[in-house]
Coordinates of C-alpha atoms in Angstrom, one line a residue:
M150 CA -30.7 13.4 46.9
T151 CA -31.1 16.6 44.8
V152 CA -27.3 17.3 45.0
F153 CA -26.6 13.7 43.8
K154 CA -29.0 14.0 40.9
S155 CA -27.5 17.4 39.9
N156 CA -24.0 16.0 39.9
W157 CA -25.1 13.0 37.8
I158 CA -26.7 15.3 35.2
N159 CA -23.5 17.4 35.0
L160 CA -21.4 14.2 34.6
S161 CA -23.7 13.0 31.8
I162 CA -23.4 16.3 29.9
R163 CA -19.5 16.2 30.2
L164 CA -19.5 12.6 28.9
Y165 CA -21.7 13.6 26.0
D166 CA -19.3 16.4 25.1
M167 CA -16.3 14.1 25.2
T168 CA -18.0 11.7 22.7
K169 CA -18.4 14.6 20.3
I170 CA -14.6 15.1 20.5
F171 CA -13.6 11.5 20.0
L172 CA -16.3 10.2 17.6
P173 CA -15.5 10.9 13.9
L174 CA -17.8 13.5 12.4
P175 CA -19.5 12.7 9.1
Q176 CA -17.6 14.0 6.1
S177 CA -19.7 16.7 4.5
Q178 CA -19.9 17.3 0.8
D179 CA -18.2 20.6 1.3
H180 CA -15.3 18.9 3.1
N181 CA -14.8 16.4 0.2
S182 CA -14.9 19.2 -2.4
K183 CA -12.3 21.1 -0.5
K184 CA -10.1 18.0 -0.4
E185 CA -10.5 17.6 -4.2
E186 CA -9.7 21.3 -4.7
M187 CA -6.6 20.9 -2.6
S188 CA -5.5 18.0 -4.8
K189 CA -5.9 20.0 -7.9
K190 CA -3.9 22.9 -6.5
A191 CA -1.0 20.7 -5.4
P192 CA 1.8 21.4 -7.9
L193 CA 3.4 18.7 -10.0
K194 CA 7.1 18.0 -9.4
I195 CA 9.2 15.3 -11.0
F196 CA 12.6 14.2 -9.7
S197 CA 15.2 11.7 -10.9
C198 CA 17.4 9.3 -9.0
T199 CA 20.9 8.7 -10.5
K200 CA 20.0 5.6 -12.5
S201 CA 17.3 7.3 -14.6
V202 CA 18.6 10.8 -15.2
D203 CA 18.3 10.7 -19.1
L204 CA 14.9 9.1 -19.1
T205 CA 13.6 11.6 -16.5
K206 CA 14.8 14.5 -18.7
R207 CA 13.0 13.1 -21.7
I208 CA 9.8 12.5 -19.7
C209 CA 9.9 16.1 -18.4
D210 CA 10.5 17.4 -21.9
S211 CA 7.4 15.5 -23.1
L212 CA 5.4 17.2 -20.4
G213 CA 6.9 20.6 -20.8
V214 CA 8.1 20.8 -17.1
D215 CA 11.5 21.1 -15.6
V216 CA 13.3 18.3 -13.7
G217 CA 13.1 19.0 -10.0
K218 CA 16.4 20.0 -8.2
S219 CA 17.9 17.3 -6.1
S220 CA 21.3 16.0 -5.1
C221 CA 22.8 12.7 -3.8
P222 CA 26.0 13.4 -1.8
V223 CA 28.1 10.2 -1.3
F224 CA 30.2 9.7 1.8
S225 CA 33.7 8.2 1.7
D226 CA 32.5 4.8 2.7
G227 CA 29.9 4.7 -0.1
E228 CA 26.9 5.7 2.0
F229 CA 24.7 8.3 0.2
E230 CA 22.2 10.9 1.3
P231 CA 19.6 12.0 -1.3
C232 CA 18.3 15.5 -0.8
Y233 CA 15.7 17.8 -2.4
E234 CA 17.1 21.2 -3.3
E235 CA 13.7 22.9 -3.5
T236 CA 10.5 22.9 -1.5
I237 CA 8.1 20.1 -2.1
R238 CA 5.6 20.9 0.6
G239 CA 2.1 20.2 -0.6
S240 CA 3.3 18.9 -4.0
H241 CA 2.5 15.8 -6.1
V242 CA 6.1 14.3 -6.1
F243 CA 7.0 11.8 -8.8
I244 CA 10.3 10.1 -8.3
I245 CA 11.7 8.2 -11.3
Q246 CA 14.1 5.3 -10.8
S247 CA 14.5 1.8 -12.4
T248 CA 15.8 -0.7 -9.8
P249 CA 18.2 -3.2 -11.4
P250 CA 21.1 -4.4 -9.3
P251 CA 23.1 -3.1 -7.5
A252 CA 20.8 -2.6 -4.5
D253 CA 22.0 1.0 -4.3
N254 CA 19.4 1.9 -7.0
L255 CA 16.6 0.6 -4.8
M256 CA 18.0 2.1 -1.6
E257 CA 18.3 5.5 -3.3
L258 CA 14.7 5.4 -4.3
L259 CA 13.6 4.4 -0.8
L260 CA 15.5 7.3 0.7
M261 CA 14.0 9.7 -1.8
I262 CA 10.5 8.6 -0.9
D263 CA 11.2 8.9 2.8
A264 CA 12.7 12.4 2.3
A265 CA 9.6 13.4 0.4
K266 CA 7.3 12.2 3.1
R267 CA 9.3 14.0 5.8
A268 CA 9.3 17.2 3.6
S269 CA 5.4 17.2 3.7
A270 CA 4.8 16.2 0.1
Y271 CA 1.1 15.9 -0.6
K272 CA 1.5 12.6 -2.5
T273 CA 4.6 10.6 -3.3
I274 CA 4.5 8.4 -6.4
A275 CA 7.4 6.1 -7.3
V276 CA 7.8 5.7 -11.1
I277 CA 9.7 2.4 -11.5
P278 CA 10.0 1.6 -15.3
Y279 CA 11.9 -1.6 -14.5
F280 CA 10.9 -3.2 -11.2
G281 CA 13.9 -5.2 -10.0
Y282 CA 13.6 -8.4 -8.0
A283 CA 10.3 -9.1 -9.8
R284 CA 11.5 -12.6 -10.7
Q285 CA 11.3 -13.5 -7.0
D286 CA 7.5 -13.6 -7.0
R287 CA 7.0 -17.0 -5.3
K288 CA 8.7 -19.8 -3.4
D289 CA 9.8 -22.1 -6.2
K290 CA 11.9 -24.1 -3.8
P291 CA 12.3 -24.4 0.0
R292 CA 14.0 -21.8 2.2
V293 CA 14.0 -18.9 -0.3
S294 CA 12.6 -15.4 0.1
I295 CA 9.8 -13.8 -2.0
G296 CA 11.9 -10.8 -3.0
A297 CA 9.1 -8.9 -4.9
K298 CA 6.9 -8.9 -1.8
L299 CA 9.7 -7.6 0.3
I300 CA 10.3 -4.8 -2.1
A301 CA 6.6 -3.9 -2.1
D302 CA 6.7 -3.8 1.7
L303 CA 9.8 -1.6 1.7
L304 CA 8.2 0.9 -0.7
S305 CA 5.1 1.1 1.5
A306 CA 7.1 1.5 4.7
A307 CA 9.2 4.3 3.0
G308 CA 6.0 6.3 2.4
A309 CA 5.0 5.7 -1.3
D310 CA 1.3 6.4 -2.1
R311 CA 1.4 4.8 -5.5
I312 CA 3.7 3.3 -8.1
I313 CA 3.8 3.4 -11.9
T314 CA 5.7 0.6 -13.5
M315 CA 6.0 -1.3 -16.8
D316 CA 5.8 -5.0 -17.7
L317 CA 6.2 -6.7 -14.3
H318 CA 7.6 -10.2 -14.6
A319 CA 4.3 -11.5 -13.2
D320 CA 1.0 -9.5 -13.2
Q321 CA 0.1 -10.9 -9.7
I322 CA 2.9 -8.8 -8.2
Q323 CA 0.4 -5.9 -8.1
G324 CA -1.4 -7.8 -5.3
F325 CA 1.7 -7.5 -3.1
F326 CA 1.0 -3.8 -2.7
N327 CA -1.6 -2.2 -0.4
F328 CA -1.8 0.9 -2.5
P329 CA -2.6 1.6 -6.2
V330 CA -0.3 0.2 -8.9
D331 CA -0.5 1.5 -12.5
H332 CA 0.9 -1.3 -14.6
L333 CA 1.8 -0.1 -18.2
Y334 CA 2.7 -2.5 -21.0
A335 CA 5.4 -2.1 -23.6
S336 CA 3.0 -3.7 -26.1
S337 CA 1.4 -0.3 -26.6
M338 CA 4.7 0.7 -28.3
F339 CA 5.9 -2.6 -29.7
I340 CA 2.7 -3.7 -31.5
P341 CA 2.4 -0.6 -33.7
F342 CA 6.1 -0.8 -34.4
I343 CA 5.9 -4.4 -35.5
G344 CA 2.9 -3.7 -37.6
K345 CA 4.9 -1.0 -39.5
M346 CA 7.8 -3.4 -40.2
G347 CA 5.8 -5.0 -43.0
L348 CA 6.9 -8.5 -42.3
E349 CA 5.0 -11.3 -44.1
N350 CA 4.3 -14.8 -42.7
L351 CA 4.7 -13.5 -39.2
V352 CA 4.4 -15.7 -36.1
V353 CA 4.8 -14.7 -32.5
A354 CA 6.8 -16.9 -30.1
S355 CA 7.1 -17.2 -26.4
P356 CA 10.6 -18.1 -25.1
D357 CA 9.0 -20.2 -22.3
V358 CA 5.7 -21.6 -21.1
G359 CA 5.4 -18.8 -18.5
G360 CA 5.2 -16.2 -21.2
T361 CA 2.4 -17.7 -23.2
K362 CA -0.2 -15.2 -22.0
R363 CA 2.0 -12.3 -23.2
A364 CA 2.7 -13.9 -26.5
N365 CA -1.0 -14.7 -27.0
T366 CA -1.8 -11.0 -26.5
Y367 CA 0.7 -10.0 -29.2
A368 CA -0.6 -12.8 -31.6
K369 CA -4.2 -11.6 -31.2
M370 CA -3.3 -8.0 -31.8
L371 CA -1.2 -8.8 -34.8
G372 CA -3.6 -11.4 -36.2
T373 CA -0.9 -14.2 -36.3
D374 CA -0.3 -17.7 -35.0
M375 CA 1.8 -18.4 -31.9
V376 CA 4.5 -20.9 -31.1
I377 CA 6.1 -21.8 -27.7
C378 CA 9.6 -22.7 -26.7
H379 CA 9.6 -25.3 -23.9
K380 CA 12.8 -25.2 -21.8
T381 CA 14.2 -26.9 -18.7
R382 CA 16.9 -25.3 -16.6
A383 CA 19.9 -26.9 -14.9
K384 CA 20.1 -23.9 -12.6
A385 CA 19.4 -20.1 -12.8
N386 CA 20.5 -18.6 -16.1
V387 CA 21.6 -22.1 -17.4
I388 CA 19.4 -23.9 -19.9
D389 CA 19.4 -27.7 -19.9
S390 CA 17.3 -28.4 -23.0
M391 CA 14.8 -26.6 -25.3
T392 CA 12.2 -27.6 -27.9
V393 CA 9.9 -25.6 -30.1
I394 CA 6.1 -26.4 -30.0
G395 CA 4.6 -25.2 -33.3
D396 CA 5.6 -24.6 -36.9
V397 CA 8.1 -21.9 -37.7
K398 CA 9.2 -23.1 -41.2
G399 CA 9.1 -20.3 -43.7
K400 CA 8.0 -17.8 -41.0
N401 CA 9.4 -14.5 -39.7
V402 CA 9.4 -15.1 -36.0
I403 CA 8.9 -12.4 -33.3
I404 CA 9.9 -13.6 -29.8
V405 CA 8.3 -11.5 -27.0
D406 CA 9.4 -11.4 -23.4
D407 CA 9.3 -9.1 -20.4
L408 CA 13.1 -8.9 -20.0
I409 CA 16.4 -10.3 -21.3
D410 CA 19.2 -10.9 -18.8
T411 CA 22.0 -13.1 -19.9
A412 CA 20.3 -13.7 -23.3
G413 CA 20.9 -17.4 -23.0
T414 CA 17.2 -18.3 -23.6
I415 CA 16.6 -15.9 -26.4
S416 CA 19.8 -16.8 -28.3
K417 CA 19.2 -20.5 -28.0
A418 CA 15.6 -20.1 -29.1
A419 CA 16.6 -18.1 -32.1
D420 CA 19.2 -20.6 -33.2
L421 CA 16.7 -23.5 -32.7
M422 CA 14.0 -21.7 -34.8
M423 CA 16.4 -21.0 -37.6
E424 CA 17.4 -24.7 -37.6
K425 CA 13.6 -25.5 -37.9
G426 CA 13.4 -23.4 -41.1
A427 CA 12.4 -19.9 -39.9
I428 CA 13.2 -17.0 -42.3
S429 CA 14.3 -14.6 -39.6
V430 CA 14.0 -14.2 -35.8
R431 CA 13.6 -11.0 -33.9
A432 CA 13.1 -10.4 -30.2
F433 CA 11.1 -7.7 -28.4
A434 CA 11.5 -7.3 -24.6
A435 CA 10.5 -4.5 -22.3
H436 CA 13.6 -4.5 -20.3
G437 CA 17.2 -5.0 -21.4
V438 CA 19.0 -6.1 -18.2
L439 CA 21.8 -7.5 -20.3
S440 CA 24.2 -8.9 -17.7
G441 CA 27.3 -11.1 -18.0
P442 CA 27.8 -12.4 -21.6
A443 CA 24.5 -11.0 -22.9
Y444 CA 26.0 -8.8 -25.6
E445 CA 28.3 -11.5 -26.9
K446 CA 25.5 -14.1 -27.0
I447 CA 23.2 -11.7 -29.0
E448 CA 26.0 -10.8 -31.4
N449 CA 26.9 -14.5 -32.0
S450 CA 23.3 -15.7 -32.3
A451 CA 20.9 -16.1 -35.2
L452 CA 18.9 -13.1 -34.0
T453 CA 18.4 -10.4 -36.7
E454 CA 17.5 -7.6 -34.3
V455 CA 16.6 -7.2 -30.6
Y456 CA 14.4 -4.4 -29.4
F457 CA 14.0 -3.0 -25.9
T458 CA 12.4 0.0 -24.3
D459 CA 14.8 2.4 -22.7
S460 CA 13.6 1.6 -19.2
I461 CA 17.2 0.6 -18.4
Q462 CA 20.1 2.6 -20.0
G463 CA 22.2 0.4 -22.2
K464 CA 25.8 -0.5 -21.1
K465 CA 27.2 -0.4 -24.6
E466 CA 26.2 -0.2 -28.2
S467 CA 25.5 -3.2 -30.5
P468 CA 24.4 -3.2 -34.2
K469 CA 21.7 -5.8 -33.3
I470 CA 20.3 -3.9 -30.3
K471 CA 17.8 -1.1 -30.7
Y472 CA 15.8 0.9 -28.2
I473 CA 12.2 2.2 -28.4
P474 CA 11.6 5.3 -26.2
I475 CA 9.0 5.2 -23.4
A476 CA 9.3 8.8 -22.3
K477 CA 6.0 9.9 -24.0
A478 CA 4.0 7.0 -22.6
M479 CA 5.5 7.4 -19.1
G480 CA 4.9 11.2 -19.2
E481 CA 1.3 10.7 -20.2
A482 CA 0.7 8.2 -17.4
I483 CA 2.2 10.7 -14.9
E484 CA 0.0 13.5 -16.3
R485 CA -3.2 11.3 -16.0
V486 CA -2.4 10.2 -12.5
Y487 CA -1.8 13.8 -11.5
K488 CA -5.1 14.8 -13.1
N489 CA -7.0 11.8 -11.7
Q490 CA -7.7 10.5 -15.3
S491 CA -7.9 6.9 -16.6
I492 CA -4.7 5.5 -18.1
S493 CA -6.1 2.2 -19.5
S494 CA -6.0 3.6 -23.0
L495 CA -2.2 3.8 -22.9
Y496 CA -1.7 0.0 -23.1
Y497 CA -3.2 -3.1 -24.5
G498 CA -4.5 -5.1 -21.4

């Protein structure tokens, strides 16, 4: 009986020791402070993918840092293999790449994120000035994908810890991610610029019903009225009909949107507003995708000027198209994320 009791006591002691191994220990204040100190010591490194080389250089110039060394060898069949040409172990790695079609732009970004994770980066942040596939944010008809959600899942699976982006097609896309999203707004640059233009009898217009929230924000900040263009589509990129809700007679109209693709909507809206008696029509959009006949439509339309940010590099020059740089705003957002500071003052939310 005594031997049995002794063995039972020994077994109990061993089981107790095992629980100390497997049960999580409470995180001490000292442990948390060490973790915060480690975050501060982690160096800042910024890299570019091939689509955003010029923008990355301007961002790095605004921060006073060098662009990180990387390469992207391409095989004969078109396959590519991004590679870091310097150590990034323990670093805050920011990878800059807009993701318009073709899909190679997105694939390169995913491979760069994966490479950073496998190279023991402390944090990997994807800076995506233009977030491609954002228009696929819901099932608007049967048997279609929700592309924006799929892209969010791919970025997470690749190993991204956070993304910084600008003017998503729909704000709710932020909810597709299971990690922080810093959503910047081009209005922080457009509104001061519009104010300095000195236009009288100004009115802000939304090119469709879906953009009324954005247009309302601009109208409030500029202290103007708002009008809406109501359109129906025959199919993607093809407008069936359009009407203007509101008075534009004798007004200088500013149309605001998140992106311009084929420029069909914006050109038709401008022509219609001029027919309704507008003095001039200008357009401001965060992203100039400008595919297909976009340049020709803008040139042949009643638009006086069209302004974009340089989130996407222009394919060619046009006397009507002008770009407002975002390097300083993006650079400040990167710096504040790196220093764990608020970035809400960078945009009008």
